[in-house]
Amino acid sequence: MLKIALALAFALVGGAIALNLWRLITGPSALDRILALDTLYVNAIALLVLLGIHLDSALYFEAALLIAMMGFVGTVALCKYLLRGDIIE
């Protein structure tokens, strides 16, 4: 039962990543692209967690935590740059 659920989850997260990449490439504005990039981080985290469950390894969970931290910082920096024109005041 777990293998079927993991296969379905891999397919759904893979589809979500493909849609995020499409929005990232063809987004009409910079804000749409930032939102697509942020969602891509979340989907990458989900993919790593699923891979960690599938391979029964804790290494992927640590990688997911690192991507979460870097994704948050990157999104905040990009938004601040768009709002103010600089990142560090």
Coordinates of N, CA and C in Angstrom, one line a residue:
M1 N 0.8 -1.2 0.0 CA 0.0 0.0 0.0 C 0.9 1.3 0.0
L2 N 2.0 1.2 0.8 CA 2.9 2.4 0.8 C 3.5 2.6 -0.5
K3 N 3.9 1.6 -1.2 CA 4.5 1.7 -2.5 C 3.6 2.4 -3.5
I4 N 2.3 2.1 -3.5 CA 1.4 2.7 -4.4 C 1.2 4.2 -4.0
A5 N 1.1 4.5 -2.7 CA 1.0 5.9 -2.3 C 2.2 6.7 -2.7
L6 N 3.4 6.1 -2.5 CA 4.6 6.8 -2.9 C 4.7 7.1 -4.4
A7 N 4.3 6.0 -5.2 CA 4.4 6.2 -6.6 C 3.4 7.3 -7.0
L8 N 2.2 7.3 -6.5 CA 1.2 8.4 -6.8 C 1.7 9.8 -6.3
A9 N 2.4 9.8 -5.2 CA 2.9 11.1 -4.7 C 4.0 11.6 -5.5
F10 N 4.9 10.7 -6.0 CA 6.0 11.1 -6.9 C 5.5 11.6 -8.2
A11 N 4.4 11.0 -8.7 CA 3.8 11.5 -10.0 C 3.2 12.9 -9.8
L12 N 2.5 13.1 -8.7 CA 1.8 14.3 -8.4 C 2.8 15.5 -8.2
V13 N 3.8 15.2 -7.4 CA 4.8 16.2 -7.1 C 5.6 16.5 -8.4
G14 N 5.9 15.5 -9.2 CA 6.6 15.7 -10.5 C 5.8 16.6 -11.4
G15 N 4.5 16.4 -11.4 CA 3.6 17.2 -12.2 C 3.5 18.6 -11.7
A16 N 3.5 18.8 -10.4 CA 3.5 20.1 -9.8 C 4.8 20.9 -10.1
I17 N 6.0 20.1 -10.1 CA 7.3 20.8 -10.5 C 7.3 21.2 -11.9
A18 N 6.7 20.4 -12.8 CA 6.6 20.7 -14.2 C 5.8 22.0 -14.4
L19 N 4.7 22.1 -13.7 CA 3.8 23.3 -13.8 C 4.5 24.5 -13.2
N20 N 5.3 24.3 -12.2 CA 6.0 25.4 -11.6 C 7.1 25.9 -12.5
L21 N 7.8 25.0 -13.2 CA 8.8 25.4 -14.2 C 8.2 26.1 -15.3
W22 N 7.0 25.7 -15.8 CA 6.3 26.4 -16.8 C 6.0 27.9 -16.4
R23 N 5.5 28.0 -15.2 CA 5.1 29.4 -14.7 C 6.4 30.2 -14.5
L24 N 7.5 29.5 -14.1 CA 8.7 30.3 -13.9 C 9.3 30.8 -15.2
I25 N 9.1 30.0 -16.3 CA 9.7 30.4 -17.6 C 8.7 31.4 -18.2
T26 N 7.4 31.2 -18.2 CA 6.5 32.1 -18.9 C 5.7 33.0 -18.1
G27 N 6.1 33.2 -16.8 CA 5.4 34.1 -16.0 C 5.3 35.5 -16.5
P28 N 4.1 36.1 -16.5 CA 4.1 37.4 -17.1 C 4.8 38.5 -16.4
S29 N 4.9 38.4 -15.1 CA 5.6 39.4 -14.3 C 6.7 38.8 -13.4
A30 N 7.5 39.7 -12.8 CA 8.5 39.2 -11.9 C 7.9 38.6 -10.6
L31 N 6.8 39.1 -10.2 CA 6.2 38.6 -9.0 C 5.7 37.2 -9.2
D32 N 5.1 36.9 -10.4 CA 4.7 35.6 -10.7 C 5.9 34.6 -10.7
R33 N 7.0 35.1 -11.2 CA 8.2 34.2 -11.3 C 8.7 33.9 -9.8
I34 N 8.7 34.9 -9.0 CA 9.1 34.7 -7.6 C 8.2 33.7 -6.9
L35 N 6.9 33.9 -7.1 CA 6.0 32.9 -6.5 C 6.2 31.5 -7.0
A36 N 6.5 31.4 -8.3 CA 6.7 30.1 -8.9 C 8.0 29.5 -8.3
L37 N 9.0 30.3 -8.1 CA 10.3 29.8 -7.6 C 10.1 29.4 -6.1
D38 N 9.3 30.1 -5.3 CA 9.0 29.8 -4.0 C 8.2 28.4 -3.9
T39 N 7.3 28.3 -4.8 CA 6.5 27.0 -4.8 C 7.4 25.9 -5.3
L40 N 8.3 26.2 -6.2 CA 9.3 25.1 -6.6 C 10.1 24.7 -5.5
Y41 N 10.5 25.6 -4.6 CA 11.3 25.1 -3.4 C 10.4 24.2 -2.6
V42 N 9.2 24.5 -2.4 CA 8.3 23.7 -1.5 C 8.1 22.3 -2.2
N43 N 8.0 22.3 -3.5 CA 7.8 21.0 -4.2 C 9.1 20.2 -4.2
A44 N 10.3 20.8 -4.2 CA 11.5 20.1 -4.1 C 11.7 19.5 -2.7
I45 N 11.2 20.2 -1.7 CA 11.3 19.7 -0.4 C 10.4 18.5 -0.3
A46 N 9.2 18.6 -0.8 CA 8.3 17.4 -0.8 C 8.9 16.2 -1.5
L47 N 9.6 16.5 -2.7 CA 10.2 15.4 -3.4 C 11.3 14.8 -2.6
L48 N 12.1 15.6 -1.9 CA 13.2 15.0 -1.1 C 12.7 14.2 0.1
V49 N 11.6 14.7 0.7 CA 11.0 13.9 1.8 C 10.5 12.6 1.3
L50 N 9.8 12.6 0.1 CA 9.3 11.3 -0.5 C 10.5 10.4 -0.8
L51 N 11.5 11.0 -1.3 CA 12.7 10.1 -1.6 C 13.3 9.6 -0.4
G52 N 13.3 10.3 0.7 CA 13.9 9.8 2.0 C 13.0 8.7 2.6
I53 N 11.7 8.8 2.4 CA 10.8 7.7 2.8 C 11.0 6.5 2.0
H54 N 11.1 6.7 0.7 CA 11.3 5.6 -0.2 C 12.6 4.9 0.0
L55 N 13.7 5.6 0.2 CA 15.0 5.0 0.4 C 15.3 4.7 1.8
D56 N 14.5 5.1 2.8 CA 14.6 4.9 4.2 C 16.0 5.5 4.7
S57 N 16.2 6.8 4.3 CA 17.5 7.4 4.7 C 17.1 8.8 5.3
A58 N 17.8 9.2 6.3 CA 17.6 10.5 7.0 C 18.4 11.6 6.3
L59 N 19.3 11.2 5.4 CA 20.1 12.2 4.7 C 19.2 13.2 3.9
Y60 N 18.2 12.7 3.3 CA 17.3 13.5 2.4 C 16.5 14.5 3.2
F61 N 16.2 14.1 4.5 CA 15.4 15.1 5.3 C 16.3 16.3 5.7
E62 N 17.6 16.0 5.9 CA 18.5 17.1 6.2 C 18.7 18.0 5.0
A63 N 18.7 17.4 3.8 CA 18.8 18.2 2.6 C 17.6 19.0 2.4
A64 N 16.4 18.4 2.8 CA 15.2 19.2 2.7 C 15.1 20.4 3.6
L65 N 15.7 20.2 4.8 CA 15.8 21.4 5.7 C 16.7 22.5 5.2
L66 N 17.8 22.1 4.6 CA 18.7 23.1 4.0 C 18.0 23.8 2.8
I67 N 17.3 23.1 2.0 CA 16.6 23.8 0.9 C 15.5 24.7 1.4
A68 N 14.8 24.3 2.5 CA 13.8 25.1 3.0 C 14.4 26.5 3.5
M69 N 15.5 26.4 4.2 CA 16.1 27.6 4.7 C 16.6 28.5 3.6
M70 N 17.3 27.9 2.6 CA 17.8 28.7 1.5 C 16.7 29.2 0.6
G71 N 15.6 28.5 0.5 CA 14.4 29.0 -0.3 C 13.8 30.2 0.4
F72 N 13.6 30.1 1.7 CA 13.0 31.2 2.4 C 13.9 32.5 2.3
V73 N 15.2 32.3 2.5 CA 16.1 33.5 2.4 C 16.1 34.1 1.0
G74 N 16.1 33.2 0.0 CA 16.1 33.6 -1.4 C 14.8 34.4 -1.8
T75 N 13.7 33.8 -1.3 CA 12.4 34.5 -1.6 C 12.3 35.9 -1.0
V76 N 12.7 35.9 0.3 CA 12.7 37.2 1.0 C 13.6 38.2 0.3
A77 N 14.8 37.8 -0.1 CA 15.8 38.7 -0.7 C 15.2 39.2 -2.1
L78 N 14.7 38.3 -2.8 CA 14.1 38.7 -4.1 C 12.9 39.7 -4.0
C79 N 12.1 39.4 -3.0 CA 10.9 40.3 -2.8 C 11.4 41.7 -2.3
K80 N 12.4 41.7 -1.4 CA 12.9 43.0 -0.9 C 13.6 43.7 -2.0
Y81 N 14.3 43.1 -2.9 CA 14.9 43.7 -4.0 C 13.9 44.4 -4.9
L82 N 12.8 43.7 -5.2 CA 11.8 44.2 -6.0 C 11.0 45.4 -5.4
L83 N 10.9 45.3 -4.1 CA 10.2 46.4 -3.4 C 11.0 47.7 -3.2
R84 N 12.3 47.5 -2.8 CA 13.1 48.6 -2.4 C 14.3 48.9 -3.4
G85 N 14.6 47.9 -4.2 CA 15.7 48.1 -5.1 C 17.1 47.7 -4.6
D86 N 17.1 47.4 -3.3 CA 18.3 46.9 -2.7 C 18.0 45.8 -1.6
I87 N 18.9 45.0 -1.3 CA 18.7 43.9 -0.3 C 19.1 44.3 1.1
I88 N 20.3 44.8 1.2 CA 20.8 45.2 2.5 C 20.8 46.7 2.7
E89 N 20.2 47.2 3.7 CA 20.0 48.6 4.0 C 21.2 49.2 4.6

